[in-house]
Coordinates of C-alpha atoms (C1' of nucleotides) in Angstrom, one line a residue:
Chain U
M524 CA -4.1 -43.2 -8.9
V525 CA -6.8 -41.1 -7.3
T526 CA -8.0 -38.0 -9.2
M527 CA -7.7 -34.8 -7.5
S528 CA -10.1 -31.8 -7.8
T529 CA -8.6 -28.6 -9.0
V530 CA -9.3 -27.0 -5.6
Q531 CA -7.4 -29.7 -3.9
A532 CA -4.6 -29.4 -6.4
E533 CA -4.3 -25.7 -5.8
E534 CA -4.4 -26.1 -2.1
H535 CA -1.7 -28.7 -2.3
R536 CA 0.4 -26.3 -4.4
E537 CA 0.0 -23.7 -1.8
R538 CA 1.2 -26.0 1.0
E539 CA 4.2 -26.7 -1.1
M540 CA 4.9 -23.1 -1.6
L541 CA 4.9 -22.6 2.1
R542 CA 7.2 -25.5 2.8
G543 CA 9.4 -24.4 0.0
V544 CA 10.3 -21.2 1.8
G545 CA 10.5 -22.9 5.2
L546 CA 7.3 -21.6 6.6
R547 CA 4.9 -23.7 8.7
V548 CA 1.8 -24.8 7.0
T549 CA -1.1 -23.4 8.9
Q550 CA -4.8 -23.0 8.0
P551 CA -4.7 -19.2 7.9
R552 CA -1.6 -19.2 5.6
V553 CA -3.1 -21.6 3.1
A554 CA -6.3 -19.7 3.1
V555 CA -4.6 -16.3 2.6
L556 CA -2.7 -17.8 -0.3
G557 CA -6.0 -19.1 -1.7
A558 CA -7.6 -15.8 -1.3
L559 CA -4.8 -14.1 -3.1
R560 CA -4.9 -16.6 -5.9
R561 CA -8.6 -15.8 -6.4
H562 CA -8.4 -12.1 -5.7
P563 CA -5.1 -10.6 -6.8
H564 CA -4.5 -7.0 -5.5
A565 CA -6.9 -7.4 -2.6
D566 CA -6.2 -5.4 0.5
A567 CA -6.0 -6.8 4.0
S568 CA -9.7 -6.4 4.8
A569 CA -10.8 -8.0 1.6
I570 CA -8.4 -10.9 2.3
L571 CA -9.8 -11.2 5.8
G572 CA -13.3 -11.5 4.3
A573 CA -12.3 -14.1 1.8
V574 CA -10.3 -16.1 4.4
R575 CA -13.3 -16.2 6.8
Q576 CA -15.4 -18.0 4.2
A577 CA -13.1 -20.9 4.6
V578 CA -12.1 -20.4 8.2
P579 CA -14.7 -18.2 9.9
S580 CA -12.8 -17.9 13.1
V581 CA -9.5 -16.2 11.9
S582 CA -8.6 -13.0 13.5
H583 CA -7.6 -10.0 11.6
Q584 CA -4.3 -10.1 13.3
A585 CA -3.6 -13.5 11.9
V586 CA -4.2 -12.2 8.4
Y587 CA -1.7 -9.4 9.1
D588 CA 0.8 -11.8 10.5
C589 CA 0.4 -14.2 7.5
L590 CA 0.8 -11.3 5.0
H591 CA 4.0 -10.2 6.7
A592 CA 5.4 -13.7 6.9
L593 CA 4.5 -14.3 3.2
T594 CA 5.8 -11.0 2.1
E595 CA 9.1 -11.5 4.0
S596 CA 9.6 -15.0 2.6
G597 CA 9.1 -13.6 -0.9
L598 CA 6.0 -15.5 -1.8
V599 CA 3.8 -12.4 -1.8
R600 CA 4.4 -9.0 -3.0
S601 CA 2.8 -6.0 -1.6
I602 CA 2.1 -2.7 -3.4
Q603 CA 0.8 0.6 -1.9
P604 CA -0.7 2.9 -4.5
A605 CA -1.0 6.4 -3.0
G606 CA -4.3 6.7 -1.2
S607 CA -4.9 3.0 -0.9
P608 CA -4.3 0.5 1.9
A609 CA -1.6 -2.0 1.1
R610 CA -2.6 -4.5 -1.5
Y611 CA -1.2 -8.0 -2.1
E612 CA -0.5 -10.4 -4.9
I613 CA 1.3 -13.7 -5.3
R614 CA 4.8 -13.0 -6.5
R615 CA 5.5 -14.1 -10.0
N616 CA 9.1 -13.1 -10.7
D617 CA 8.3 -11.2 -13.9
N618 CA 8.9 -7.8 -12.4
H619 CA 5.6 -6.4 -13.7
H620 CA 4.2 -3.0 -12.9
H621 CA 0.8 -1.7 -12.0
L622 CA -1.8 0.5 -13.5
V623 CA -4.2 2.1 -11.0
C624 CA -7.6 3.8 -11.7
R625 CA -7.8 7.3 -10.1
G626 CA -11.6 6.8 -10.0
C627 CA -12.3 3.5 -8.5
G628 CA -8.9 2.3 -7.4
E629 CA -8.9 -0.8 -9.5
V630 CA -5.4 -2.2 -10.1
V631 CA -4.3 -4.1 -13.2
D632 CA -0.9 -5.7 -14.1
I633 CA 1.3 -4.2 -16.7
P634 CA 4.2 -6.3 -18.0
C635 CA 7.6 -4.7 -17.7
Q636 CA 8.7 -3.6 -21.2
T637 CA 12.4 -3.5 -20.4
G638 CA 12.9 -7.0 -18.9
S639 CA 14.1 -7.6 -15.4
A640 CA 14.8 -5.4 -12.3
P641 CA 15.9 -2.8 -11.9
C642 CA 14.4 -2.2 -15.3
L643 CA 15.1 1.5 -15.2
H644 CA 18.4 3.4 -14.8
T645 CA 19.7 6.7 -13.6
D646 CA 22.8 8.6 -14.5
D647 CA 23.2 9.7 -10.9
D648 CA 22.4 7.2 -8.3
H649 CA 23.5 9.5 -5.4
G650 CA 25.6 6.8 -4.0
Y651 CA 22.6 4.5 -3.3
A652 CA 22.6 0.8 -4.0
I653 CA 19.5 0.6 -6.1
D654 CA 17.7 -2.7 -6.4
E655 CA 14.4 -2.0 -7.8
A656 CA 12.4 0.5 -9.9
E657 CA 8.7 0.4 -9.0
V658 CA 6.3 1.9 -11.5
Y659 CA 2.7 3.0 -11.0
F660 CA 0.8 4.0 -14.0
W661 CA -2.2 6.3 -13.2
G662 CA -5.3 6.8 -15.3
L663 CA -9.0 6.3 -15.6
C664 CA -10.5 2.9 -16.3
P665 CA -13.1 2.6 -19.0
A666 CA -16.0 2.5 -16.6
C667 CA -14.8 5.6 -14.7
Q668 CA -14.2 7.4 -18.0
A669 CA -17.9 6.8 -18.7
G670 CA -18.8 8.4 -15.4
H671 CA -19.2 5.5 -13.2
A672 CA -16.6 6.3 -10.5
T673 CA -17.3 4.4 -7.4
R674 CA -15.5 6.5 -4.9
P675 CA -15.3 10.3 -4.2
T676 CA -13.3 10.7 -7.4
E677 CA -9.6 11.5 -7.4
F678 CA -7.0 10.1 -5.1
P679 CA -5.8 12.3 -2.3
T680 CA -2.5 12.5 -4.1
Q681 CA -1.3 13.0 -7.5
S682 CA -4.6 14.3 -8.7
H683 CA -2.9 17.1 -10.5
R684 CA 0.2 15.8 -12.2
D685 CA 1.9 18.0 -14.7
R686 CA -0.6 19.4 -17.0
E687 CA -0.5 21.3 -20.3
D688 CA 2.5 23.3 -19.1
Q689 CA 4.3 20.1 -19.5
K690 CA 6.7 19.8 -22.3
Chain S
M773 CA 14.6 51.2 -5.0
V774 CA 14.5 49.5 -1.7
T775 CA 16.7 46.4 -1.2
M776 CA 14.9 43.3 -0.1
S777 CA 16.3 40.4 1.9
T778 CA 16.3 37.0 0.3
V779 CA 13.9 35.9 2.9
Q780 CA 11.5 38.6 2.0
A781 CA 11.9 38.0 -1.6
E782 CA 11.1 34.3 -1.3
E783 CA 8.0 35.0 0.8
H784 CA 7.0 37.5 -1.8
R785 CA 7.3 34.9 -4.5
E786 CA 5.3 32.5 -2.4
R787 CA 2.5 35.0 -2.1
E788 CA 2.6 35.4 -5.9
M789 CA 2.3 31.7 -6.4
L790 CA -0.8 31.5 -4.3
R791 CA -2.4 34.5 -6.1
G792 CA -1.4 33.0 -9.3
V793 CA -3.6 30.0 -8.8
G794 CA -6.4 31.9 -7.3
L795 CA -5.9 30.9 -3.7
R796 CA -6.2 33.4 -0.8
V797 CA -2.9 34.3 0.8
T798 CA -2.9 33.3 4.4
Q799 CA -0.2 33.0 7.0
P800 CA -0.4 29.2 7.2
R801 CA -0.2 28.8 3.4
V802 CA 2.7 31.1 3.0
A803 CA 4.4 29.3 5.9
V804 CA 3.7 25.8 4.5
L805 CA 5.2 26.8 1.1
G806 CA 8.3 28.2 3.0
A807 CA 8.7 25.0 4.9
L808 CA 8.5 23.0 1.7
R809 CA 11.0 25.2 0.1
R810 CA 13.4 24.6 3.0
H811 CA 12.5 20.9 3.5
P812 CA 11.5 19.1 0.3
H813 CA 10.0 15.7 0.8
A814 CA 8.8 16.6 4.4
D815 CA 5.8 14.8 5.7
A816 CA 2.8 16.6 7.3
S817 CA 4.2 16.4 10.9
A818 CA 7.6 17.8 9.9
I819 CA 5.8 20.6 8.0
L820 CA 3.7 21.3 11.0
G821 CA 6.8 21.5 13.2
A822 CA 8.5 23.8 10.7
V823 CA 5.5 26.0 10.2
R824 CA 5.1 26.5 14.0
Q825 CA 8.5 28.1 14.2
A826 CA 7.0 31.0 12.2
V827 CA 3.5 30.8 13.4
P828 CA 3.3 28.9 16.7
S829 CA -0.4 28.7 16.9
V830 CA -1.3 26.9 13.7
S831 CA -3.3 23.7 14.1
H832 CA -2.4 20.4 12.5
Q833 CA -5.7 20.6 10.6
A834 CA -4.7 23.9 9.0
V835 CA -1.5 22.2 7.7
Y836 CA -3.6 19.4 6.2
D837 CA -6.0 21.9 4.7
C838 CA -3.2 23.9 3.2
L839 CA -1.5 20.8 1.8
H840 CA -4.7 19.8 0.2
A841 CA -5.5 23.2 -1.3
L842 CA -1.8 23.5 -2.6
T843 CA -1.9 20.0 -4.0
E844 CA -5.2 20.5 -5.8
S845 CA -4.1 23.8 -7.2
G846 CA -1.1 22.1 -8.6
L847 CA 1.5 24.2 -6.6
V848 CA 2.5 21.2 -4.5
R849 CA 3.0 17.6 -5.4
S850 CA 2.6 14.7 -2.9
I851 CA 4.3 11.4 -3.0
Q852 CA 3.6 8.3 -0.9
P853 CA 6.4 5.9 -0.9
A854 CA 5.2 2.6 0.6
G855 CA 5.5 2.6 4.3
S856 CA 5.8 6.4 4.6
P857 CA 3.3 9.0 5.4
A858 CA 2.5 11.3 2.5
R859 CA 5.4 13.6 1.6
Y860 CA 5.3 16.9 -0.2
E861 CA 7.4 19.0 -2.5
I862 CA 6.9 22.2 -4.4
R863 CA 5.9 21.2 -8.0
R864 CA 8.5 21.9 -10.6
N865 CA 7.1 20.7 -13.9
D866 CA 10.1 18.5 -14.8
N867 CA 8.3 15.3 -14.1
H868 CA 11.1 13.9 -12.0
H869 CA 11.0 10.7 -10.0
H870 CA 12.1 9.6 -6.5
L871 CA 14.8 7.4 -5.0
V872 CA 13.9 6.1 -1.5
C873 CA 16.2 4.6 1.0
R874 CA 14.9 1.3 2.4
G875 CA 17.0 1.9 5.6
C876 CA 16.3 5.5 6.7
G877 CA 13.5 6.5 4.3
E878 CA 15.4 9.5 2.9
V879 CA 14.1 10.6 -0.5
V880 CA 16.1 12.2 -3.3
D881 CA 15.1 13.4 -6.7
I882 CA 15.8 11.6 -9.8
P883 CA 15.5 13.4 -13.1
C884 CA 13.3 11.7 -15.7
Q885 CA 15.5 10.2 -18.4
T886 CA 12.8 10.0 -21.0
G887 CA 11.5 13.5 -21.0
S888 CA 7.9 14.4 -20.2
A889 CA 4.9 12.6 -18.9
P890 CA 3.8 10.0 -19.1
C891 CA 7.4 9.1 -19.8
L892 CA 6.7 5.4 -20.0
H893 CA 4.4 3.4 -22.3
T894 CA 2.6 0.1 -22.4
D895 CA 1.4 -2.0 -25.3
D896 CA -1.8 -2.8 -23.5
D897 CA -3.5 0.0 -21.6
H898 CA -6.5 -2.1 -20.8
G899 CA -8.7 0.7 -22.0
Y900 CA -7.5 3.1 -19.4
A901 CA -6.7 6.8 -20.1
I902 CA -3.2 6.9 -18.7
D903 CA -1.8 10.2 -17.8
E904 CA 1.2 9.5 -15.7
A905 CA 3.8 7.0 -14.9
E906 CA 5.1 7.4 -11.4
V907 CA 8.5 5.7 -10.6
Y908 CA 10.0 5.0 -7.2
F909 CA 13.6 3.7 -7.2
W910 CA 14.4 1.7 -4.1
G911 CA 17.8 1.1 -2.6
L912 CA 20.1 1.9 0.3
C913 CA 21.7 5.3 0.9
P914 CA 25.4 5.4 1.5
A915 CA 25.0 5.8 5.3
C916 CA 22.6 2.8 5.6
Q917 CA 24.9 0.7 3.4
A918 CA 27.6 1.5 6.0
G919 CA 25.3 0.1 8.7
H920 CA 23.8 3.3 10.0
A921 CA 20.1 2.5 9.3
T922 CA 17.9 4.6 11.5
R923 CA 14.8 2.6 11.3
P924 CA 13.9 -1.1 12.0
T925 CA 15.0 -2.2 8.5
E926 CA 12.8 -4.6 6.6
F927 CA 9.4 -3.3 5.8
P928 CA 9.3 0.4 6.1
T929 CA 7.0 1.5 8.9
Q930 CA 8.8 4.6 9.7
S931 CA 6.5 6.6 12.0
H932 CA 7.9 9.8 13.1
R933 CA 11.3 10.9 12.1
D934 CA 12.4 14.3 11.0
R935 CA 12.5 15.5 14.5
E936 CA 15.6 17.4 13.5
D937 CA 13.4 19.6 11.5
Q938 CA 13.2 21.9 14.5
K939 CA 16.7 23.3 14.1
Chain F
dC13 C1' -11.2 52.0 5.4
dA14 C1' -15.5 49.9 7.1
dT15 C1' -18.5 46.1 5.9
dG16 C1' -20.4 41.7 4.6
dT17 C1' -19.6 37.5 2.3
dT18 C1' -16.9 33.8 1.7
dT19 C1' -13.1 31.1 2.8
dT20 C1' -10.1 29.3 5.9
dC21 C1' -8.6 28.1 10.6
dT22 C1' -9.2 26.2 15.6
dT23 C1' -10.6 22.8 18.5
dG24 C1' -11.9 18.3 19.4
dA25 C1' -13.7 14.1 18.2
dT26 C1' -13.6 10.1 14.8
dT27 C1' -12.2 6.8 11.3
dC28 C1' -9.2 3.6 9.3
dA29 C1' -5.2 0.8 8.6
dT30 C1' -2.0 -1.2 11.1
dT31 C1' 0.7 -2.7 15.2
dC32 C1' 1.5 -4.2 20.1
dC33 C1' 0.6 -7.5 23.8
dA34 C1' -0.3 -11.6 26.6
dG35 C1' -1.9 -15.8 26.8
dA36 C1' -3.9 -20.0 24.3
dA37 C1' -3.6 -23.1 20.4
dA38 C1' -1.5 -25.3 16.6
dC39 C1' 2.4 -27.1 14.1
dC40 C1' 5.9 -30.6 13.5
dG41 C1' 10.6 -33.0 14.6
dG42 C1' 11.7 -36.5 17.2
Chain A
dC110 C1' 2.0 -38.5 20.7
dC111 C1' 5.1 -35.1 23.4
dG112 C1' 7.5 -31.0 24.0
dG113 C1' 9.4 -26.9 22.3
dT114 C1' 8.4 -23.2 19.1
dT115 C1' 5.8 -20.7 16.3
dT116 C1' 1.5 -18.8 15.3
dC117 C1' -3.1 -17.3 16.4
dT118 C1' -6.9 -15.1 19.3
dG119 C1' -8.9 -11.2 21.4
dG120 C1' -8.4 -6.8 22.9
dA121 C1' -6.1 -2.5 23.3
dA122 C1' -3.2 1.1 21.4
dT123 C1' -1.0 4.0 17.8
dG124 C1' -0.4 7.1 13.9
dA125 C1' -2.0 9.4 9.8
dA126 C1' -5.6 11.6 8.2
dT127 C1' -10.5 13.2 8.1
dC128 C1' -14.9 15.1 9.7
dA129 C1' -17.7 18.8 11.9
dA130 C1' -19.2 23.2 14.1
dG131 C1' -18.2 27.5 15.1
dA132 C1' -14.6 31.6 15.3
dA133 C1' -11.4 34.2 12.6
dA134 C1' -9.3 36.0 8.7
dA135 C1' -9.1 37.5 3.7
dC136 C1' -10.7 40.5 0.3
dA137 C1' -14.1 42.6 -3.1
dT138 C1' -17.0 46.4 -2.7
dG139 C1' -18.8 50.6 -1.7

DNA sequence: CATGTTTTCTTGATTCATTCCAGAAACCGG
DNA sequence: CCGGTTTCTGGAATGAATCAAGAAAACATG
């Protein structure tokens, strides 16, 4: 039996994932999955950059197409925190949520306390068929608390959530 | 004592709100607040349309400027459900959440079950100073369940709806 | 209620993320 | 290894939002 490098093994798994959901196995798709494995929560342009290390000729459109195909197939999950371009991560079916830094935009995963979707309930669903409760926690990361914000400070939105008048 | 029409009374209250947070009282700002009172969850272009009924000459930039000033002062809250342009509502400090229809993009308010912000907790805050937990419920509204979706379905890329805002 | 300072609004151009389009290339079942 | 599909390339287009410079409006003051 021939030994396999981890890189090879991971790429192999990514091909499997694609086949598993009935998607054709193409260089860009494998590269996009690889980029997402190494850079969770990356946005389209970061992914494009990462993919081009492996395949310098990919077009930005190919990346968008891949991301759409992957998202639709359920392999990838996209999140869009207010004020940020869409970000992507490989879907693990643990229904976790996200914590976003208002200063630098960094995103970290927050496990769902209440188990599986839709993890939150309402008394009045207005007749809707609700299938998901998506949660964004907002705050300041340690670096930004220390005054090292790396962008204009504050997101365009939600900068002034309920203040002292709350409660 | 002179009687006041409801319209006048509401406009008066809006002027008060502006003064209350130290903002200059301008026609566009009063009109934007009025539009938001009548059309909660409207996006910038719907608001522009509504404002122009009262003040036909306002620029779209003025609307953006107003929305920013109002948001920063805390009078207005903005939300950005994935795939939708930013939407706005007059801030009531009840820390409520939103339910968004995947079919037509309609947004309805969902009172917070757990009281006041940040209404949800995490065991591991990763060192962040968390101040808010923003929740989006996703589902299908009654009309869209019945097959009357008014946008492409799938991933929400609703561009310009709310044309009926004219009225 | 006239004035000057400051803020806000108008106009027009610009950026950024994303999508649309038409042909060329790549995938994969047979 | 061939043919039919799907996907990718390259380039243009769209929509939401922002930037910039000067004109207009708000309002504190005299």
